[in-house]
Short mmCIF file of C-alpha atoms in Angstrom, two decimals:
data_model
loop_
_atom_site.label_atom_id
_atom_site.label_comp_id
_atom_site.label_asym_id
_atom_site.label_seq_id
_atom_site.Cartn_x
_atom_site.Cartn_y
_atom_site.Cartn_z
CA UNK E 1 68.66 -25.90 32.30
CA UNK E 2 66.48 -28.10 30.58
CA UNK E 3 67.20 -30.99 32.76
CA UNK E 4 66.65 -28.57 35.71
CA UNK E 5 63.07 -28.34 34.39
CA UNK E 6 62.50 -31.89 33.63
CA UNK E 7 63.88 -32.81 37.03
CA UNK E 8 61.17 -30.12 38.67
CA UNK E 9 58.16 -31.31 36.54
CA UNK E 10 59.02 -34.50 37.62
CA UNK E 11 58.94 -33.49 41.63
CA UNK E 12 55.53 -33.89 42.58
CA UNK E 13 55.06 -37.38 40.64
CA UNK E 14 58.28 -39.01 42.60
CA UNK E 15 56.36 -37.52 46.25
CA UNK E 16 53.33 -39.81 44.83
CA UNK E 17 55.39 -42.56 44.39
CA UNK E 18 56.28 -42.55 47.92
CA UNK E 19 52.95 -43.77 48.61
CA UNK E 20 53.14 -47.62 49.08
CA UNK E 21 50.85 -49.71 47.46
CA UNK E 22 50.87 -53.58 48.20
CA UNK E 23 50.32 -55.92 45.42
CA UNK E 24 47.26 -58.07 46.53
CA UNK E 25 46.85 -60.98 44.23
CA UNK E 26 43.82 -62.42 43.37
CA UNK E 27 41.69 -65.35 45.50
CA UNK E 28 38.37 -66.16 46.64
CA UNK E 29 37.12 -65.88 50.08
CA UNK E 30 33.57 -66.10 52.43
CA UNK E 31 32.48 -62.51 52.68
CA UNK E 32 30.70 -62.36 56.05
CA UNK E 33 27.69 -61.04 53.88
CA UNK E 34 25.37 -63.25 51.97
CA UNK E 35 23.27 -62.10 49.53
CA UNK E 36 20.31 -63.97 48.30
CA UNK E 37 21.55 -64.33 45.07
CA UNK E 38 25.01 -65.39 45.83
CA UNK E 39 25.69 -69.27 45.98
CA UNK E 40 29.41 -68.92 45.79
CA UNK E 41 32.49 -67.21 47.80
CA UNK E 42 33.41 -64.02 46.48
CA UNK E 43 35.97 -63.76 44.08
CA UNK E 44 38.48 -60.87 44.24
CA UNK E 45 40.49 -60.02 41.12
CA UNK E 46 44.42 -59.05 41.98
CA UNK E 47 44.60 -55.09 42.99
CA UNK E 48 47.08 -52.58 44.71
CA UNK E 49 45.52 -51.57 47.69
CA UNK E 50 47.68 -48.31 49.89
CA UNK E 51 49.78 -49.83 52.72
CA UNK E 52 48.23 -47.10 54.79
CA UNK E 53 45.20 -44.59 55.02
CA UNK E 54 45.88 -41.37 53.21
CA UNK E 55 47.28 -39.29 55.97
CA UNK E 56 46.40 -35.07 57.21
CA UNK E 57 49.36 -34.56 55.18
CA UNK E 58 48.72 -36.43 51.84
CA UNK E 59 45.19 -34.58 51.98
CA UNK E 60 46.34 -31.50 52.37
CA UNK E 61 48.81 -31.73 49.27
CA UNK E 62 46.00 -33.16 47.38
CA UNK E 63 43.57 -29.74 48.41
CA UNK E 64 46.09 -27.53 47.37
CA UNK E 65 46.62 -29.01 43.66
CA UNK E 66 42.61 -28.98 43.79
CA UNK E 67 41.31 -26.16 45.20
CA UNK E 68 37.74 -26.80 45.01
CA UNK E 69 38.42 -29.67 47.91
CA UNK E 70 39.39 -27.14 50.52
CA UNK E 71 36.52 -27.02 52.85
CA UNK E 72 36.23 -23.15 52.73
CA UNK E 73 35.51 -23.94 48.32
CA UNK E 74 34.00 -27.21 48.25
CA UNK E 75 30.36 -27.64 46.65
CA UNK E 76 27.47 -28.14 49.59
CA UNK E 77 26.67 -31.48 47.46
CA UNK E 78 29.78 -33.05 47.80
CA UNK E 79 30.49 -32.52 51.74
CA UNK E 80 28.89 -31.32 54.79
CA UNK E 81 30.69 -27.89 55.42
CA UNK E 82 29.99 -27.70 59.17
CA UNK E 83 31.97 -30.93 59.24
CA UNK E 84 34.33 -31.79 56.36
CA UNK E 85 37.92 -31.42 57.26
CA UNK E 86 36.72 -29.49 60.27
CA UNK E 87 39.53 -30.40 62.47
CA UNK E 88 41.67 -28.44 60.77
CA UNK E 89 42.86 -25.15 62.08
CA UNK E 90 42.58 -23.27 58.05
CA UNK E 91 41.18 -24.73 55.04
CA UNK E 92 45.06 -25.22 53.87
CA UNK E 93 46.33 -25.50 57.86
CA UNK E 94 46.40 -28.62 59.74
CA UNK E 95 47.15 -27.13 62.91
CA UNK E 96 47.10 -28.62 66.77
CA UNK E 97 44.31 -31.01 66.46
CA UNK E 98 45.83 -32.75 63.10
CA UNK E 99 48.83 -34.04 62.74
CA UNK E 100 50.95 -34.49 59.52
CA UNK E 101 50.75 -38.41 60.01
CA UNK E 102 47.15 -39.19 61.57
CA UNK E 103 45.20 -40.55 58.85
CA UNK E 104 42.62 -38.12 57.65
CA UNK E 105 39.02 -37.87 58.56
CA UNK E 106 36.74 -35.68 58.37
CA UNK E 107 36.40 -36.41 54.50
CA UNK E 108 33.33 -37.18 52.51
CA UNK E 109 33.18 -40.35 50.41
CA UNK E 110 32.88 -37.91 47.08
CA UNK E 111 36.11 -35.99 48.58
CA UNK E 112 37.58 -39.40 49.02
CA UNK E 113 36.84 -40.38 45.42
CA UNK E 114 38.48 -37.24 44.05
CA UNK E 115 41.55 -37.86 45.95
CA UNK E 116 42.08 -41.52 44.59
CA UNK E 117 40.96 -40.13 41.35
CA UNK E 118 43.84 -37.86 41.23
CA UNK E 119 46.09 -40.66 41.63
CA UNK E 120 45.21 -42.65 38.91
CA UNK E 121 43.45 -44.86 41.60
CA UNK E 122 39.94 -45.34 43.39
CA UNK E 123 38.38 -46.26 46.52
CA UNK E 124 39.05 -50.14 47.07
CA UNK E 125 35.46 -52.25 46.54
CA UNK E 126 33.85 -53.52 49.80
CA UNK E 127 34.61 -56.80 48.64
CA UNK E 128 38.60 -56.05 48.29
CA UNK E 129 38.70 -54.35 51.96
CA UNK E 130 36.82 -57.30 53.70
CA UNK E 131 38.71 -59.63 51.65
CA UNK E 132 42.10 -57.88 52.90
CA UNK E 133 41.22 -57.49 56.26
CA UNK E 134 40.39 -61.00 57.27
CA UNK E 135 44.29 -61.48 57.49
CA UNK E 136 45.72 -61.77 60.42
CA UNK E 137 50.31 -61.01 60.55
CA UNK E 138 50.45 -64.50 59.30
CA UNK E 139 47.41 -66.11 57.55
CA UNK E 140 45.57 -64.68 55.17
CA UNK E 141 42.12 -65.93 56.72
CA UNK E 142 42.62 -65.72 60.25
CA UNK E 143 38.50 -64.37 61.16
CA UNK E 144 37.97 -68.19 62.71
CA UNK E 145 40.62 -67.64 65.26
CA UNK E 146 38.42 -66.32 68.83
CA UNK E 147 41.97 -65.08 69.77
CA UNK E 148 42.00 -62.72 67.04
CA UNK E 149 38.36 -61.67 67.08
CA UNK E 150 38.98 -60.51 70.55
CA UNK E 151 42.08 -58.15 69.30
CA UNK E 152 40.00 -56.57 66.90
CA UNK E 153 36.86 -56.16 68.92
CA UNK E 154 39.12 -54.57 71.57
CA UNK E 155 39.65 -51.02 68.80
CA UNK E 156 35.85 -50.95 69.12
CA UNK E 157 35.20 -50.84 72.63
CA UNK E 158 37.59 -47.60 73.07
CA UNK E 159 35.81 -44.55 73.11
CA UNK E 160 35.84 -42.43 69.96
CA UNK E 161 36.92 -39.51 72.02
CA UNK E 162 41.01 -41.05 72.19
CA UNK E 163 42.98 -39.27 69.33
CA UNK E 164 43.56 -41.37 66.75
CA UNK E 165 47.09 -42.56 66.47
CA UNK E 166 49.46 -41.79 63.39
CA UNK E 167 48.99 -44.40 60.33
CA UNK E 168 51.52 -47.11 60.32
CA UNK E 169 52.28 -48.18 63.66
CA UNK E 170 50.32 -51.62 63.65
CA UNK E 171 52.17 -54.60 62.20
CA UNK E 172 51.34 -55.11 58.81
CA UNK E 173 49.11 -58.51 58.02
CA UNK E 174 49.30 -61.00 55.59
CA UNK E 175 49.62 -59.18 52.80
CA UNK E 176 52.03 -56.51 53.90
CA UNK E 177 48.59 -54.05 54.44
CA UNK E 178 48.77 -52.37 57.72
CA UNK E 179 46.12 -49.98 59.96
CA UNK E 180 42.54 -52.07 58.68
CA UNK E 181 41.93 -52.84 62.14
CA UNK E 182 41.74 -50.59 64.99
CA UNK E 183 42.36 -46.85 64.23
CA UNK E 184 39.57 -46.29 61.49
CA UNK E 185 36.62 -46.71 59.82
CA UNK E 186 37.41 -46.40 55.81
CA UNK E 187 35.28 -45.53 53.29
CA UNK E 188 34.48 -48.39 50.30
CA UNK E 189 33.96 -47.30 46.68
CA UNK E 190 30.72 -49.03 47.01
CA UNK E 191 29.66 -47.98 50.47
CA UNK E 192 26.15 -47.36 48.85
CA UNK E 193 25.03 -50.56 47.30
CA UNK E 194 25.08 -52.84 50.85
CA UNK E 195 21.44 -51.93 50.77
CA UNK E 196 20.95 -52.72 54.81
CA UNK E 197 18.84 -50.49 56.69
CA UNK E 198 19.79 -49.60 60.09
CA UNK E 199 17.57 -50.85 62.04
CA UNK E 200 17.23 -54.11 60.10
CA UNK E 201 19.95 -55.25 59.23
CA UNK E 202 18.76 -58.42 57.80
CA UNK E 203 16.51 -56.54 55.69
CA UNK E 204 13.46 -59.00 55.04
CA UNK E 205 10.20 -58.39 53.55
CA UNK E 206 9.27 -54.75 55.01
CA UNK E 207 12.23 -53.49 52.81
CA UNK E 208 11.80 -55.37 50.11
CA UNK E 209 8.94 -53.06 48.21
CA UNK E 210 11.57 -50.36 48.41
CA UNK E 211 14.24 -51.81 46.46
CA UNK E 212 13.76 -53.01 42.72
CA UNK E 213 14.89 -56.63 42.20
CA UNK E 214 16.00 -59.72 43.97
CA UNK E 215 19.10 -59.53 45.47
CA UNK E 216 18.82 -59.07 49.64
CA UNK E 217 21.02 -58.61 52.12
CA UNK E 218 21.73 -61.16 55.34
CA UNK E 219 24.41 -62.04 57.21
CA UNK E 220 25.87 -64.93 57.45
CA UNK E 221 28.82 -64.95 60.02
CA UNK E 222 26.70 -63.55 63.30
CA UNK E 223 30.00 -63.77 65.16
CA UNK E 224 31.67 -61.84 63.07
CA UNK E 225 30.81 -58.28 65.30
CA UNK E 226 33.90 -56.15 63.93
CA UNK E 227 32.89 -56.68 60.38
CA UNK E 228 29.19 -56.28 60.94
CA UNK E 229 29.91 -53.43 62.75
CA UNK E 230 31.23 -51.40 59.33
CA UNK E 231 28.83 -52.71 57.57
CA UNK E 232 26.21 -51.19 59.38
CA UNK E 233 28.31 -48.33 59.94
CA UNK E 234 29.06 -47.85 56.24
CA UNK E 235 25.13 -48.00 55.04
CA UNK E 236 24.14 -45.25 57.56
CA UNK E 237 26.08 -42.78 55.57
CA UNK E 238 25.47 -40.80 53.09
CA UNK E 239 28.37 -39.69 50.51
CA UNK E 240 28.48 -35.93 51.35
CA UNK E 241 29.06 -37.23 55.30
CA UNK E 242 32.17 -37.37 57.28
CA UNK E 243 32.89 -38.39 60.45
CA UNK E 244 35.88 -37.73 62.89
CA UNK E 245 36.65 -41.72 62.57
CA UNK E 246 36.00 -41.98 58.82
CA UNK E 247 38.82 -41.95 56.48
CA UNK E 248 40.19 -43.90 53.46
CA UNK E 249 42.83 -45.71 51.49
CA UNK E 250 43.20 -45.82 47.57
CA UNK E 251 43.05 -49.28 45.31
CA UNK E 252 44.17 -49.54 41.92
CA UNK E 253 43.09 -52.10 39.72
CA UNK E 254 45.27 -54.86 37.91
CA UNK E 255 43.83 -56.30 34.93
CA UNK E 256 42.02 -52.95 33.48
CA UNK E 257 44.77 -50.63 32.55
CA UNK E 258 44.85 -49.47 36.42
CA UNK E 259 48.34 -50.61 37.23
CA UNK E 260 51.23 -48.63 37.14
CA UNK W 1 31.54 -5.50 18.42
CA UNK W 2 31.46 -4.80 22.55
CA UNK W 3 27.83 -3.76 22.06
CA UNK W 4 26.62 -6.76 20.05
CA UNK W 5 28.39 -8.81 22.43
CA UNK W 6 25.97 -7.29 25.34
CA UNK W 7 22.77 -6.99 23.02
CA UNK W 8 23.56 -10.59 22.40
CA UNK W 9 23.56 -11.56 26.31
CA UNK W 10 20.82 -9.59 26.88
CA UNK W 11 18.84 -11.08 24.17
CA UNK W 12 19.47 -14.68 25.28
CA UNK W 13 19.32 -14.71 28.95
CA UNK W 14 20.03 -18.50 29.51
CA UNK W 15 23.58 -17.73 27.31
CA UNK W 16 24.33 -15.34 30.51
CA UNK W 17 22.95 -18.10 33.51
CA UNK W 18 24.66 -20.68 31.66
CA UNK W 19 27.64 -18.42 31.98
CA UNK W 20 27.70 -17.89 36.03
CA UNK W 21 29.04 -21.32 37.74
CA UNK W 22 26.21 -23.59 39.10
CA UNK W 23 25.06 -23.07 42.78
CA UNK W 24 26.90 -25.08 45.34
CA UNK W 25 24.09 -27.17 46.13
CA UNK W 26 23.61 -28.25 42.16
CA UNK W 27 23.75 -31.94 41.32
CA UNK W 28 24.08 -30.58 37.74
CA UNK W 29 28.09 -29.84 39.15
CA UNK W 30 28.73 -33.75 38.27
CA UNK W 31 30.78 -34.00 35.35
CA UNK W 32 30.65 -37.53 34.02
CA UNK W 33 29.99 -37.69 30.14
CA UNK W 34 26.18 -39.14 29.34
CA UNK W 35 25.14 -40.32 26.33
CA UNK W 36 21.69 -40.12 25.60
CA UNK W 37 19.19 -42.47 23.17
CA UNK W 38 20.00 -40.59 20.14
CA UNK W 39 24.17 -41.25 20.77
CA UNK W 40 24.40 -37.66 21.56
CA UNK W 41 27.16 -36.81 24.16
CA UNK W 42 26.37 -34.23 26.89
CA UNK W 43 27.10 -32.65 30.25
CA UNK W 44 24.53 -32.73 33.58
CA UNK W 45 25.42 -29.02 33.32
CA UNK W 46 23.61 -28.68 29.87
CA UNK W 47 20.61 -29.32 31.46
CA UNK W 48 20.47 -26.41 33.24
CA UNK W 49 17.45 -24.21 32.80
CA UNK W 50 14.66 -26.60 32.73
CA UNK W 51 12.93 -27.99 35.93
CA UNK W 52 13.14 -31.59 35.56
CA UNK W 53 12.53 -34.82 37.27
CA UNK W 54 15.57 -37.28 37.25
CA UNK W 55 15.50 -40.97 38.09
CA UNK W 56 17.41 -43.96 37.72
CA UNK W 57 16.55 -47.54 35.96
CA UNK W 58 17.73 -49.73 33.98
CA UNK W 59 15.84 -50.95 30.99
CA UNK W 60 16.16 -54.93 31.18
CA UNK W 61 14.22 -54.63 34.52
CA UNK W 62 10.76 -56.15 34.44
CA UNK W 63 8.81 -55.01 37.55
CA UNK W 64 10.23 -51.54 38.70
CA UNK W 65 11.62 -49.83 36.04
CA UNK W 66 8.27 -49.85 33.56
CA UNK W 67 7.07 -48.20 36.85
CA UNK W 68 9.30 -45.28 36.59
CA UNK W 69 8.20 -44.54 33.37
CA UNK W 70 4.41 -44.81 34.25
CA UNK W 71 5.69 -42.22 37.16
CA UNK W 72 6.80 -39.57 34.12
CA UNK W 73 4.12 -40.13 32.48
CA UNK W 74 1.71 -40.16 35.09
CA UNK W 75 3.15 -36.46 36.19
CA UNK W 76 3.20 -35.05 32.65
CA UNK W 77 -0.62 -35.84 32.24
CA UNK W 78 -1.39 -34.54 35.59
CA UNK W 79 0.18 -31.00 34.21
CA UNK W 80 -1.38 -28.47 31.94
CA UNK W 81 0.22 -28.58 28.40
CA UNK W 82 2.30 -25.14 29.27
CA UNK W 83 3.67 -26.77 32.62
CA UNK W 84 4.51 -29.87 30.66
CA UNK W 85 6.41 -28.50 28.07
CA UNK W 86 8.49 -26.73 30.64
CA UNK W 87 9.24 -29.58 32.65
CA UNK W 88 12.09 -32.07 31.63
CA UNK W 89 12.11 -35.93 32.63
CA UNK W 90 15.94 -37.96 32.58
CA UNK W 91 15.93 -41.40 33.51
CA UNK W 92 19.69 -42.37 33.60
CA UNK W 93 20.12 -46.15 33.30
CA UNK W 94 22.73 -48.09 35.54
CA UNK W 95 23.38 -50.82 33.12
CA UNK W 96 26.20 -49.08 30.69
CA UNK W 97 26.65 -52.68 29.29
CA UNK W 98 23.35 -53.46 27.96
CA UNK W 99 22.19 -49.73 27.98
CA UNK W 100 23.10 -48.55 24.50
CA UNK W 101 21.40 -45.83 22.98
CA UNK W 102 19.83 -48.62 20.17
CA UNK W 103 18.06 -49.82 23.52
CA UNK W 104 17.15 -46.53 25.24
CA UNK W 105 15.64 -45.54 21.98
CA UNK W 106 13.71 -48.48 21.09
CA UNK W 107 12.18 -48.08 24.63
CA UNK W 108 11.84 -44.70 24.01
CA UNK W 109 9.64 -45.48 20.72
CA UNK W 110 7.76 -48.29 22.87
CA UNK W 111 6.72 -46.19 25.39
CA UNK W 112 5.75 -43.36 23.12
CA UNK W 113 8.19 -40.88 24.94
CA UNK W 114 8.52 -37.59 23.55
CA UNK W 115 12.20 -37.17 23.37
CA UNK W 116 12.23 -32.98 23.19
CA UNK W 117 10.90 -33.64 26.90
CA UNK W 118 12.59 -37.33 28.04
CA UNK W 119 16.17 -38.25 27.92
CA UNK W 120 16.90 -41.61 28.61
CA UNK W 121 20.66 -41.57 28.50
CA UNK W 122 23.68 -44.04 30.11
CA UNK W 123 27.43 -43.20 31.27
CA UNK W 124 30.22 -44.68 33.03
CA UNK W 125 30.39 -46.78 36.01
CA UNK W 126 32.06 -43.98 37.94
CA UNK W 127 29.83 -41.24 37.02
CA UNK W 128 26.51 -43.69 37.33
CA UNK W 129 27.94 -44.02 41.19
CA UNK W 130 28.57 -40.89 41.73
CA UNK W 131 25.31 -39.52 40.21
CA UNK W 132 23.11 -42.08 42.78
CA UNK W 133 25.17 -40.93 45.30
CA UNK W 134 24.31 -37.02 44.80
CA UNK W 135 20.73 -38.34 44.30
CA UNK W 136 20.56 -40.81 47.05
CA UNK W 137 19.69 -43.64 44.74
CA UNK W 138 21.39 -47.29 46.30
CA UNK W 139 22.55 -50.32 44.15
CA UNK W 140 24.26 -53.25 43.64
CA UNK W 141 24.80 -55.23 40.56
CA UNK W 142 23.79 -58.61 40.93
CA UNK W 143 25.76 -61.90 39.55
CA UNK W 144 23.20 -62.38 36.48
CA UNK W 145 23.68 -58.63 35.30
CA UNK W 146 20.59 -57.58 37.06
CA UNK W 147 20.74 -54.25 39.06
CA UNK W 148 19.37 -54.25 43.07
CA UNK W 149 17.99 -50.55 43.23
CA UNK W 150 15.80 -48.28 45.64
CA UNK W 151 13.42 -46.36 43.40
CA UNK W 152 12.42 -43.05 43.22
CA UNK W 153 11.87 -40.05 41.43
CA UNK W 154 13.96 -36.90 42.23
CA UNK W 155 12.64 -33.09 41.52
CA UNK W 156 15.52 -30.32 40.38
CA UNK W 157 14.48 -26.71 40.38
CA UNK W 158 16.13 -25.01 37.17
CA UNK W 159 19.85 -25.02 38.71
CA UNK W 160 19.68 -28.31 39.86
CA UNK W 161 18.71 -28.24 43.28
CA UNK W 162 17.09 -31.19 44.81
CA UNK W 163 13.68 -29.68 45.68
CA UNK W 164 11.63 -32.89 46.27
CA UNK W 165 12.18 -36.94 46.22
CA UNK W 166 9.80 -39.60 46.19
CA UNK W 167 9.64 -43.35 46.66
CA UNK W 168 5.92 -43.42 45.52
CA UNK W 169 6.69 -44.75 41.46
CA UNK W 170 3.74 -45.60 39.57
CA UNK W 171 1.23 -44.04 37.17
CA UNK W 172 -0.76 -42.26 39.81
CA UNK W 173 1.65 -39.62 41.18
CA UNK W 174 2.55 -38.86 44.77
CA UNK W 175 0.34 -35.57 45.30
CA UNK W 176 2.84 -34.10 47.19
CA UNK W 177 5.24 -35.02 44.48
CA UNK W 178 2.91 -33.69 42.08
CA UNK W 179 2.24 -30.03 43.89
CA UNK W 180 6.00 -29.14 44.45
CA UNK W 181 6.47 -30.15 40.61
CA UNK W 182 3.97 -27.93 39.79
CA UNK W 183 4.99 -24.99 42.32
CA UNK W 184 8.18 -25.75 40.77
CA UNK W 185 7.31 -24.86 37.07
CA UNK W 186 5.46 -21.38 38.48
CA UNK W 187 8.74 -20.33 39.45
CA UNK W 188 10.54 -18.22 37.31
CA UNK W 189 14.10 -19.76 36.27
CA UNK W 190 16.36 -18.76 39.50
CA UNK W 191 19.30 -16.51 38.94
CA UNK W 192 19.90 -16.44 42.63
CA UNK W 193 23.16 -18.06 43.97
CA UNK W 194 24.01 -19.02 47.94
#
C-alpha cells in the first residue's frame, strides 16, 4: 500500500521529467547588440535550456496545480484578461482553436515566470536565447551564412494569421534545441532591461535624460533583421501583455544550485 | 470569546482590510521578501493601508538616484504636516549586492530621512524584476556593477493601486504628481474591491 502511495506522489514529478531540457555548455559569442559599455563578446555561463516551447498542454497542467493562473482567477496586474490565454475555449479547456501540442501563447511574461518557477526553472536570459539561436543544424554560429538568414527571415514574412504549427517539428540545431526560429516569438527573463524605444531603436541622446546611467543601446549587426526584429518586438511589451505569437521556454541554471 | 473577537475587529479596522485579499489590480500582491534599512524582513502586502509613493534606485548611483530622494522630499514639504504623516515613501534599491541595510541606513541618516515615513529596503534579483515590471521601471546591470534605469516615481492609493507615475524626479515636484498625491491622501482608506 505504501509503495502504492509513494509510486502516486511520485506521478506528477516523472510527467515533469518528460520535459527535455538540453545541456548548453558554456562559450562566448557576438550578441548582435552592443552596448556602450560593452568592449567584449558576451559570455554565457553553461544552462539547460527546454528542447521545446511549453506547449497548450503543459500550460494547462501547470493552471490547474495553480489556480490563480487560470485566466478567469488571475490578478489584473499580472495579465491582460481580455487577452491572456484567450484562445482557449474555458479557463481549464483548450478547445478547437488550441491544440494539446501548439506551443502556448497568449501568456504574460509574469504568467511565464510562474510557470518556470514551478519547475524549479526560469525564463532563459536574452543573452542565453540569442546565444542559442545563432546555431544553425550544424554550427553553432551559423548568423554569417546569407543562406541561412534567408530561412529565417522567410517565418517572418508569413502572416500572423497562419495557425501556428505544433512544437517540435523543425530539426533541432546545434545544440539539440529545436522551434527558436520560425513558429514564435518567446519571452526572455530580461525582456525589460533592452532599454530600446520603439521608434529609436538606436536610442541616442533624446533618450538618454530618461534613463539613469551610462550604458546605451545600438546595434551592431544591421543585417541581422530576424534578431533585430525580437528585439524590438520584445521592448514594446509590457509584462502583463500577451500576444497570439508570444510564448516561452524554461532555462535552468548550472553553476547556482539550478541543475537537477 | 466570539464577541471580543468582533469588538476586536471592529475596534481595529485595518486588522479586518488587512484580512480581505488585496484587489486584483494591487502591486502590493508581489510576494518577494524585502528587507528594509533596519534588517527588518517584510511583505509588499504589509504596506497596505498607507498611500505611498514607491520608486526604485540604487544607492551607489551618483547623478539620478540623489534625485529620487530630492523627489520624496520635495513632495513631503509640498504637503501639510497631516497629509505628510499619512503618506508613505519606499525606494527599493536594485543593487542586492552592495545594498545592505548598513548602506540603506547610513543613507538614510545622510539624507535626514525619517524612517516612520521612508523605507529604503532591498530583495532578491527575482522579486527586484518582478517588482519593476509591475511598476514599469526598466534596467540592466551594467559590467562595472552599475545599474542602467528609467526613473520615476510611482503613486499607490491605500491598496496598492497604481494611481499616478512620473518621470519628472527632482526636488521641485511634478504638479500634477503633486495634486493626485494630495487628492490621494483626502481619500478615505478604500475598502472597495473590483
Amino acid at each position: 500500500m505504501r509503495d502504492v502511495l509513494l509510486a502516486i506522489l511520485l506521478l506528477p514529478s516523472i510527467a515533469h521529467a518528460g520535459k527535455d531540457y538540453v545541456q548548453v555548455p558554456a562559450g562566448t559569442y557576438r550578441s548582435a547588440l552592443k552596448y556602450e559599455e560593452v568592449k567584449d563578446d558576451t559570455r554565457v555561463a553553461a544552462f539547460e535550456l527546454m528542447k521545446t516551447p511549453v506547449t497548450n498542454a503543459e500550460f494547462l497542467e501547470f493552471v490547474r496545480a495553480h489556480p490563480e493562473w487560470q485566466r478567469d482567477r488571475i490578478a489584473t496586474v499580472y495579465a491582460e484578461k481580455a487577452n491572456y490565454l484567450s484562445h482557449w475555449s474555458a479557463p481549464l479547456e483548450l478547445g478547437m482553436a488550441a491544440k494539446p501540442q501548439q506551443p502556448v501563447t497568449q501568456v504574460s511574461w509574469f504568467a511565464a515566470s510562474a510557470y518556470c518557477e514551478a519547475q524549479h526553472a526560469r525564463l532563459p536570459l536574452w543573452a542565453e536565447w540569442e546565444y542559442v539561436a545563432a546555431a544553425d543544424a550544424t554550427r553553432r554560429d551559423a548568423r554569417n551564412d546569407p543562406a541561412w538568414r534567408e530561412s529565417i527571415l522567410g517565418w517572418y514574412a508569413k502572416p500572423s494569421t497562419t495557425p501556428v504549427a505544433e512544437v517540435g517539428q523543425s530539426p533541432a540545431n546545434a545544440y539539440g534545441v529545436q522551434d527558436l526560429h520560425g513558429l514564435i516569438w518567446e519571452w526572455t527573463e530580461d525582456f525589460a532591461s533592452m532599454l530600446v524605444t520603439g521608434d529609436d531603436r538606436s536610442q541616442s541622446d533624446a533618450n538618454r535624460l530618461k534613463f539613469c546611467g551610462a550604458g546605451s543601446l545600438v546595434t551592431q549587426d544591421r543585417e541581422n533583421f530576424a534578431v533585430l526584429m525580437r528585439v524590438a518586438m520584445l521592448s514594446s511589451l509590457e509584462a502583463a501583455n500577451s500576444t497570439s505569437n508570444l510564448g516561452f521556454r524554461c532555462a535552468r541554471s548550472l553553476t547556482d544550485g539550478g541543475s537537477p | 470569546m466570539k464577541r471580543l473577537l468582533l469588538a476586536l475587529m471592529l475596534a481595529m479596522p485595518a486588522v479586518a482590510v488587512a484580512g480581505l485579499p488585496l484587489p486584483p489590480d494591487s502591486v502590493l500582491q508581489q510576494d518577494g521578501v524585502f528587507t528594509d534599512q533596519s534588517g527588518k524582513v517584510f511583505h509588499l502586502a504589509e504596506r497596505r493601508g498607507h498611500v505611498q509613493i514607491v520608486s526604485m534606485f540604487y544607492t551607489s548611483c551618483k547623478y539620478t538616484c540623489p534625485l529620487m530622494i530630492d523627489s520624496g522630499l520635495g513632495i513631503e514639504h509640498a504637503l501639510s504636516p497631516t497629509q505628510r504623516d499619512a503618506l508613505r515613501i519606499l525606494l527599493v534599491s536594485f543593487d542586492q549586492q552592495r545594498d545592505t541595510p548598513v548602506v540603506l541606513q547610513a543613507l538614510a541618516v545622510k539624507r535626514h530621512l525619517d524612517t516612520q515615513r521612508w523605507t529604503l529596503a532591498r530583495a532578491d534579483d527575482g522579486s527586484v524584476r518582478k517588482l519593476a515590471a509591475l511598476l514599469g521601471v526598466r534596467y540592466r546591470k551594467l559590467g562595472d556593477g552599475d545599474f542602467n534605469h528609467t526613473s520615476g516615481l510611482i503613486l499607490l492609493d491605500a491598496e496598492g493601486r497604481i494611481l499616478a507615475k512620473t518621470d519628472q524626479i527632482g526636488p521641485l515636484p511634478d504638479p500634477k504628481f503633486l495634486a493626485a498625491v494630495q487628492t490621494a491622501l483626502h481619500q478615505p482608506v478604500s475598502m472597495t474591491h473590483r
